[in-house]
Amino acid sequence: MQRKTPSCVVFSHGYEESDALRKLSTLAILFAATAFLAGARLPPQGPMPEPRPDAGQPTSPTSPSSEKTEPPAPGEVPAPQPKPDVKDPEAPASSPPAPQAAPSKPGPTEPMQGPPRPPGSPESSQPPTEEGKPPGEQTLEEQHLTIEPESDAEHAECTAALQSLGVVFKDTPRIDDGNGCGIDKPIIVSEALPGIKLKPEATIRCPAALALARWMKDSVIPAASAALPEQGRITTVNQATSYMCRLRNSAGTGKISEHARGNAIDIASFHFEKGEDVAVRSRREDSTLTGAFQRTVSAAGCLYFTTVLDPESDAAHETHFHLDVIERKGGYRYCH
């Protein structure tokens, strides 16, 4: 039996032609895709990232934040307002300047009249007296002052405290030098503490003597032991002024001095068992232990006295400490 070869050949050729067509189609598709991709381009502008809050870029109108991170234009910056005139804080801003009054006749220059008055002191608004002068321009005679009375019970309590500290003192008769100068119950102190003489003896009120003894015991002696141990103990406190009838800083007019009431004492120097005296003088820039000692006892003085004036306060006190126990409204103290 013979095989029919022609039919088999026809089938083989048809299969080969179909396979060749599929390959040509695939190649055509690949070429077309390659050509399409080669001609394709990215868009001119891609999506931009959202700015950070501190990136300094302006937000869109629909942004939930209303703050502007760009600096405002020069026209939007508010102009600074002029400072009010500190010389006349009560004058209205829109009122025209008042005409200047005729200058008054200048008076004589006077030294500083002690420490400033505490805030709210009624003395700052005292009207002129019958003589027509404000209190700061009156002489001691024109002020008609009187000596302040002292309670027997308070004086006895104070002297008992002095005795417990070992202060050497004695009572002396009432002092009345007129014009408000004097002490109702004066004492004379010869030793500020046991073994520490007060030279010369000081005539003062008991509260001033008690403040002096406590200051010496609790502040001056410990400071001297720490700063100047090689000089030994303090043996003498040299005072410049205790009771004295005068106005502040020995002026011709003004307020009466606390020395005239027995409330004040001026300390000029400290004498030590060894070495030289430590004089009170300007020591603000003194970096030695002596300077540290003086600054320490000056600052500590305000724990015991209501007024402390040291050489840095003014020229009138450049050689001593002024210490007093004046009673001010509200317990106010002045320490410099």
Short mmCIF file of C-alpha atoms in Angstrom, two decimals:
data_model
loop_
_atom_site.label_atom_id
_atom_site.label_comp_id
_atom_site.label_asym_id
_atom_site.label_seq_id
_atom_site.Cartn_x
_atom_site.Cartn_y
_atom_site.Cartn_z
CA MET A 1 0.00 0.00 0.00
CA GLN A 2 1.44 3.31 -1.05
CA ARG A 3 1.42 6.53 1.37
CA LYS A 4 -0.06 9.75 0.10
CA THR A 5 2.98 12.01 0.45
CA PRO A 6 1.52 15.17 -1.17
CA SER A 7 -1.08 15.68 1.58
CA CYS A 8 1.50 15.52 4.31
CA VAL A 9 3.72 18.04 2.58
CA VAL A 10 0.84 20.48 2.23
CA PHE A 11 0.10 20.33 6.01
CA SER A 12 3.74 20.86 6.94
CA HIS A 13 4.06 23.93 4.74
CA GLY A 14 0.82 25.41 6.19
CA TYR A 15 2.07 25.00 9.76
CA GLU A 16 5.40 26.63 8.92
CA GLU A 17 3.67 29.60 7.27
CA SER A 18 1.39 30.10 10.31
CA ASP A 19 4.32 30.03 12.72
CA ALA A 20 6.24 32.50 10.59
CA LEU A 21 3.24 34.86 10.58
CA ARG A 22 3.00 34.74 14.37
CA LYS A 23 6.68 35.61 14.68
CA LEU A 24 6.34 38.48 12.22
CA SER A 25 3.32 39.78 14.15
CA THR A 26 5.20 39.61 17.44
CA LEU A 27 8.17 41.43 15.96
CA ALA A 28 5.88 44.04 14.47
CA ILE A 29 4.26 44.59 17.86
CA LEU A 30 7.66 44.87 19.57
CA PHE A 31 8.88 47.36 16.95
CA ALA A 32 5.69 49.37 17.30
CA ALA A 33 5.96 49.41 21.11
CA THR A 34 9.60 50.40 20.90
CA ALA A 35 8.78 53.24 18.55
CA PHE A 36 5.92 54.38 20.84
CA LEU A 37 8.07 54.35 23.94
CA ALA A 38 10.90 56.14 22.17
CA GLY A 39 8.54 58.93 21.19
CA ALA A 40 6.90 59.20 24.57
CA ARG A 41 7.90 62.16 26.89
CA LEU A 42 7.36 62.96 30.54
CA PRO A 43 4.80 65.68 31.31
CA PRO A 44 6.27 69.21 31.48
CA GLN A 45 5.63 69.41 35.26
CA GLY A 46 5.19 66.60 37.68
CA PRO A 47 3.31 66.75 41.00
CA MET A 48 5.02 69.06 43.54
CA PRO A 49 5.46 67.93 47.18
CA GLU A 50 3.48 69.73 49.87
CA PRO A 51 5.66 72.40 51.62
CA ARG A 52 6.71 71.92 55.24
CA PRO A 53 5.25 74.40 57.76
CA ASP A 54 8.64 76.05 58.24
CA ALA A 55 9.81 75.92 54.60
CA GLY A 56 9.01 79.62 54.09
CA GLN A 57 6.63 78.94 51.11
CA PRO A 58 3.26 80.71 50.95
CA THR A 59 0.25 78.50 51.49
CA SER A 60 -2.57 78.22 49.01
CA PRO A 61 -5.84 80.08 49.56
CA THR A 62 -7.50 76.80 50.55
CA SER A 63 -4.82 75.93 53.09
CA PRO A 64 -6.20 75.52 56.63
CA SER A 65 -3.40 77.65 58.10
CA SER A 66 -3.82 81.43 57.91
CA GLU A 67 -0.26 82.35 59.02
CA LYS A 68 2.13 83.85 56.51
CA THR A 69 5.65 82.61 56.58
CA GLU A 70 6.97 85.31 54.28
CA PRO A 71 8.10 88.53 55.92
CA PRO A 72 5.53 91.30 55.54
CA ALA A 73 6.09 94.02 53.04
CA PRO A 74 7.66 97.23 54.36
CA GLY A 75 4.32 98.98 54.24
CA GLU A 76 2.73 96.33 56.46
CA VAL A 77 5.19 96.65 59.34
CA PRO A 78 3.69 98.88 62.07
CA ALA A 79 5.78 101.92 62.79
CA PRO A 80 7.21 102.06 66.35
CA GLN A 81 5.30 104.34 68.68
CA PRO A 82 7.31 107.14 70.31
CA LYS A 83 8.13 106.69 74.01
CA PRO A 84 6.06 108.84 76.35
CA ASP A 85 7.80 111.76 77.94
CA VAL A 86 9.00 110.39 81.27
CA LYS A 87 9.49 113.89 82.59
CA ASP A 88 5.75 114.60 82.51
CA PRO A 89 3.88 111.25 82.51
CA GLU A 90 0.59 112.84 83.53
CA ALA A 91 0.39 115.28 80.58
CA PRO A 92 -1.99 114.14 77.76
CA ALA A 93 -0.30 113.12 74.53
CA SER A 94 -2.38 115.46 72.35
CA SER A 95 -2.13 118.58 74.48
CA PRO A 96 0.21 121.35 73.36
CA PRO A 97 3.27 121.98 75.49
CA ALA A 98 2.54 124.22 78.42
CA PRO A 99 4.36 127.54 78.56
CA GLN A 100 7.35 127.50 80.84
CA ALA A 101 7.00 129.37 84.07
CA ALA A 102 9.47 132.01 85.02
CA PRO A 103 12.51 130.43 86.68
CA SER A 104 12.48 130.76 90.42
CA LYS A 105 15.36 132.25 92.31
CA PRO A 106 17.89 129.46 92.91
CA GLY A 107 18.59 128.66 96.54
CA PRO A 108 21.89 127.67 98.08
CA THR A 109 23.23 124.21 97.25
CA GLU A 110 22.71 121.77 100.10
CA PRO A 111 24.29 118.38 100.81
CA MET A 112 22.29 115.19 100.64
CA GLN A 113 19.77 115.00 103.48
CA GLY A 114 20.17 111.35 104.44
CA PRO A 115 18.56 108.32 102.76
CA PRO A 116 15.48 108.72 100.53
CA ARG A 117 12.07 108.38 102.08
CA PRO A 118 10.34 105.00 101.69
CA PRO A 119 7.64 104.60 99.01
CA GLY A 120 4.25 105.88 100.17
CA SER A 121 5.73 107.94 102.98
CA PRO A 122 3.30 110.67 104.05
CA GLU A 123 6.25 113.03 104.41
CA SER A 124 6.53 113.27 100.62
CA SER A 125 3.30 115.29 100.37
CA GLN A 126 3.51 117.52 103.45
CA PRO A 127 2.17 121.01 102.76
CA PRO A 128 4.12 124.13 103.66
CA THR A 129 3.91 125.12 107.29
CA GLU A 130 2.79 128.43 108.75
CA GLU A 131 6.21 129.87 107.98
CA GLY A 132 5.48 129.22 104.29
CA LYS A 133 8.40 126.79 103.85
CA PRO A 134 8.22 123.06 103.08
CA PRO A 135 9.74 120.86 105.80
CA GLY A 136 12.87 120.24 103.74
CA GLU A 137 13.72 123.94 103.79
CA GLN A 138 13.17 124.56 107.50
CA THR A 139 15.81 125.02 110.13
CA LEU A 140 15.77 122.91 113.27
CA GLU A 141 14.19 125.77 115.23
CA GLU A 142 11.41 126.22 112.66
CA GLN A 143 10.29 122.57 112.87
CA HIS A 144 9.05 122.73 116.49
CA LEU A 145 10.01 119.11 117.23
CA THR A 146 9.69 117.32 120.55
CA ILE A 147 11.51 114.41 122.18
CA GLU A 148 9.82 111.07 121.65
CA PRO A 149 8.79 109.41 124.95
CA GLU A 150 9.95 105.85 125.72
CA SER A 151 7.98 103.16 127.51
CA ASP A 152 9.36 102.10 130.89
CA ALA A 153 8.47 98.46 130.18
CA GLU A 154 10.13 98.45 126.74
CA HIS A 155 13.24 100.14 128.11
CA ALA A 156 13.52 97.58 130.90
CA GLU A 157 13.13 94.71 128.43
CA CYS A 158 15.82 96.20 126.18
CA THR A 159 18.34 96.77 128.99
CA ALA A 160 17.78 93.20 130.18
CA ALA A 161 18.70 91.97 126.69
CA LEU A 162 21.88 94.11 126.80
CA GLN A 163 22.85 92.57 130.12
CA SER A 164 22.34 89.04 128.80
CA LEU A 165 24.78 89.81 125.97
CA GLY A 166 27.37 91.24 128.35
CA VAL A 167 27.17 94.84 127.07
CA VAL A 168 28.74 97.28 129.55
CA PHE A 169 26.54 100.37 129.92
CA LYS A 170 24.97 102.69 132.45
CA ASP A 171 21.83 104.77 132.62
CA THR A 172 22.10 108.53 132.44
CA PRO A 173 19.57 111.34 133.04
CA ARG A 174 17.17 112.46 130.36
CA ILE A 175 18.72 114.69 127.67
CA ASP A 176 16.81 117.69 126.34
CA ASP A 177 18.79 120.11 124.19
CA GLY A 178 15.71 121.83 122.77
CA ASN A 179 14.13 121.81 119.31
CA GLY A 180 13.45 118.07 119.57
CA CYS A 181 17.07 117.11 120.26
CA GLY A 182 17.38 114.68 123.13
CA ILE A 183 16.76 111.18 124.49
CA ASP A 184 14.04 110.28 126.96
CA LYS A 185 15.92 107.30 128.44
CA PRO A 186 19.56 107.49 127.35
CA ILE A 187 22.34 105.03 128.20
CA ILE A 188 26.11 105.32 127.92
CA VAL A 189 27.79 102.26 126.38
CA SER A 190 31.47 101.61 127.12
CA GLU A 191 31.76 98.01 125.81
CA ALA A 192 29.80 96.81 122.78
CA LEU A 193 30.36 93.22 123.94
CA PRO A 194 32.49 91.71 126.70
CA GLY A 195 36.13 92.56 126.01
CA ILE A 196 35.30 94.85 123.04
CA LYS A 197 35.53 98.50 124.05
CA LEU A 198 33.53 101.22 122.36
CA LYS A 199 35.74 104.31 122.00
CA PRO A 200 34.78 106.88 122.87
CA GLU A 201 31.83 105.89 125.02
CA ALA A 202 28.56 106.25 123.11
CA THR A 203 25.44 107.99 124.41
CA ILE A 204 22.51 106.38 122.59
CA ARG A 205 19.11 104.82 123.10
CA CYS A 206 18.95 101.20 124.23
CA PRO A 207 17.51 99.85 120.91
CA ALA A 208 20.52 101.25 119.01
CA ALA A 209 22.94 99.69 121.53
CA LEU A 210 21.14 96.34 121.26
CA ALA A 211 21.33 96.38 117.44
CA LEU A 212 25.05 97.18 117.66
CA ALA A 213 25.72 94.29 120.07
CA ARG A 214 23.81 91.77 117.97
CA TRP A 215 25.52 92.93 114.77
CA MET A 216 28.93 92.58 116.42
CA LYS A 217 28.19 89.17 117.93
CA ASP A 218 26.46 87.50 114.98
CA SER A 219 28.15 89.11 111.96
CA VAL A 220 31.24 91.23 112.62
CA ILE A 221 33.13 88.81 114.88
CA PRO A 222 32.47 85.71 112.69
CA ALA A 223 33.44 87.65 109.53
CA ALA A 224 36.67 88.83 111.16
CA SER A 225 37.53 85.29 112.27
CA ALA A 226 37.02 83.99 108.72
CA ALA A 227 38.73 86.83 106.82
CA LEU A 228 41.46 88.03 109.20
CA PRO A 229 42.32 85.21 111.62
CA GLU A 230 46.00 86.22 111.78
CA GLN A 231 45.04 89.56 113.36
CA GLY A 232 43.44 87.97 116.38
CA ARG A 233 40.19 89.07 117.96
CA ILE A 234 38.57 92.51 117.77
CA THR A 235 39.34 94.50 120.93
CA THR A 236 37.91 97.95 120.12
CA VAL A 237 35.23 99.51 117.96
CA ASN A 238 36.06 103.15 117.22
CA GLN A 239 32.93 105.25 116.79
CA ALA A 240 32.84 108.71 115.22
CA THR A 241 29.43 110.00 116.33
CA SER A 242 26.66 108.84 118.64
CA TYR A 243 24.24 111.41 120.13
CA MET A 244 24.57 114.87 118.57
CA CYS A 245 21.99 117.64 118.17
CA ARG A 246 21.96 118.48 114.45
CA LEU A 247 20.14 118.03 111.16
CA ARG A 248 21.08 115.30 108.70
CA ASN A 249 24.64 115.63 107.43
CA SER A 250 24.97 118.78 109.61
CA ALA A 251 22.98 120.76 107.06
CA GLY A 252 21.36 124.11 107.89
CA THR A 253 17.86 123.00 106.85
CA GLY A 254 16.08 119.72 106.37
CA LYS A 255 15.10 116.72 108.48
CA ILE A 256 16.50 116.15 111.92
CA SER A 257 19.32 113.61 112.16
CA GLU A 258 18.76 110.32 113.94
CA HIS A 259 21.89 111.18 115.90
CA ALA A 260 19.86 113.97 117.51
CA ARG A 261 17.38 111.36 118.78
CA GLY A 262 19.92 108.81 120.01
CA ASN A 263 19.00 106.30 117.29
CA ALA A 264 22.29 106.36 115.35
CA ILE A 265 25.96 105.56 115.67
CA ASP A 266 28.83 105.98 113.19
CA ILE A 267 31.54 103.29 113.10
CA ALA A 268 34.95 104.48 111.86
CA SER A 269 37.24 101.46 112.38
CA PHE A 270 37.87 98.14 114.12
CA HIS A 271 40.99 97.54 116.23
CA PHE A 272 42.37 94.01 116.35
CA GLU A 273 44.50 92.26 118.93
CA LYS A 274 47.31 92.01 116.35
CA GLY A 275 48.04 94.06 113.29
CA GLU A 276 46.69 97.43 112.21
CA ASP A 277 43.20 98.87 112.53
CA VAL A 278 40.76 98.12 109.74
CA ALA A 279 39.44 101.55 108.80
CA VAL A 280 36.10 101.93 107.09
CA ARG A 281 36.68 103.38 103.63
CA SER A 282 35.71 102.77 100.02
CA ARG A 283 36.45 99.11 99.31
CA ARG A 284 34.15 98.28 96.43
CA GLU A 285 37.10 97.30 94.22
CA ASP A 286 39.22 95.91 97.06
CA SER A 287 39.74 92.22 96.26
CA THR A 288 41.63 91.49 99.49
CA LEU A 289 40.17 89.68 102.49
CA THR A 290 40.03 93.03 104.28
CA GLY A 291 37.76 94.34 101.53
CA ALA A 292 35.64 91.20 101.75
CA PHE A 293 35.37 91.67 105.52
CA GLN A 294 34.11 95.25 105.22
CA ARG A 295 31.60 94.48 102.47
CA THR A 296 30.31 91.52 104.47
CA VAL A 297 29.70 93.44 107.70
CA SER A 298 28.17 96.35 105.76
CA ALA A 299 25.65 94.06 104.05
CA ALA A 300 24.91 92.22 107.30
CA GLY A 301 24.19 95.51 109.08
CA CYS A 302 20.76 95.69 107.46
CA LEU A 303 19.73 92.59 109.41
CA TYR A 304 19.94 94.61 112.64
CA PHE A 305 19.63 98.31 111.69
CA THR A 306 16.94 99.97 109.59
CA THR A 307 19.46 102.30 107.93
CA VAL A 308 22.98 101.40 106.78
CA LEU A 309 25.02 103.94 104.84
CA ASP A 310 28.55 102.92 103.87
CA PRO A 311 31.39 104.70 102.01
CA GLU A 312 29.79 103.82 98.67
CA SER A 313 26.56 105.69 99.45
CA ASP A 314 27.76 109.32 99.25
CA ALA A 315 30.62 111.64 100.10
CA ALA A 316 29.24 112.36 103.57
CA HIS A 317 29.82 108.73 104.61
CA GLU A 318 33.08 107.90 102.84
CA THR A 319 34.97 107.31 106.13
CA HIS A 320 32.43 105.43 108.27
CA PHE A 321 29.29 103.32 108.54
CA HIS A 322 26.14 105.21 109.54
CA LEU A 323 23.86 102.81 111.42
CA ASP A 324 20.46 103.77 112.86
CA VAL A 325 17.22 102.22 114.09
CA ILE A 326 14.66 104.74 112.85
CA GLU A 327 11.15 103.26 112.62
CA ARG A 328 9.58 103.72 109.19
CA LYS A 329 6.14 102.95 107.87
CA GLY A 330 5.74 99.30 106.87
CA GLY A 331 9.10 98.28 108.35
CA TYR A 332 10.94 99.85 105.40
CA ARG A 333 14.76 99.73 105.52
CA TYR A 334 17.37 101.62 103.58
CA CYS A 335 20.76 99.94 103.16
CA HIS A 336 23.58 101.04 100.85
#
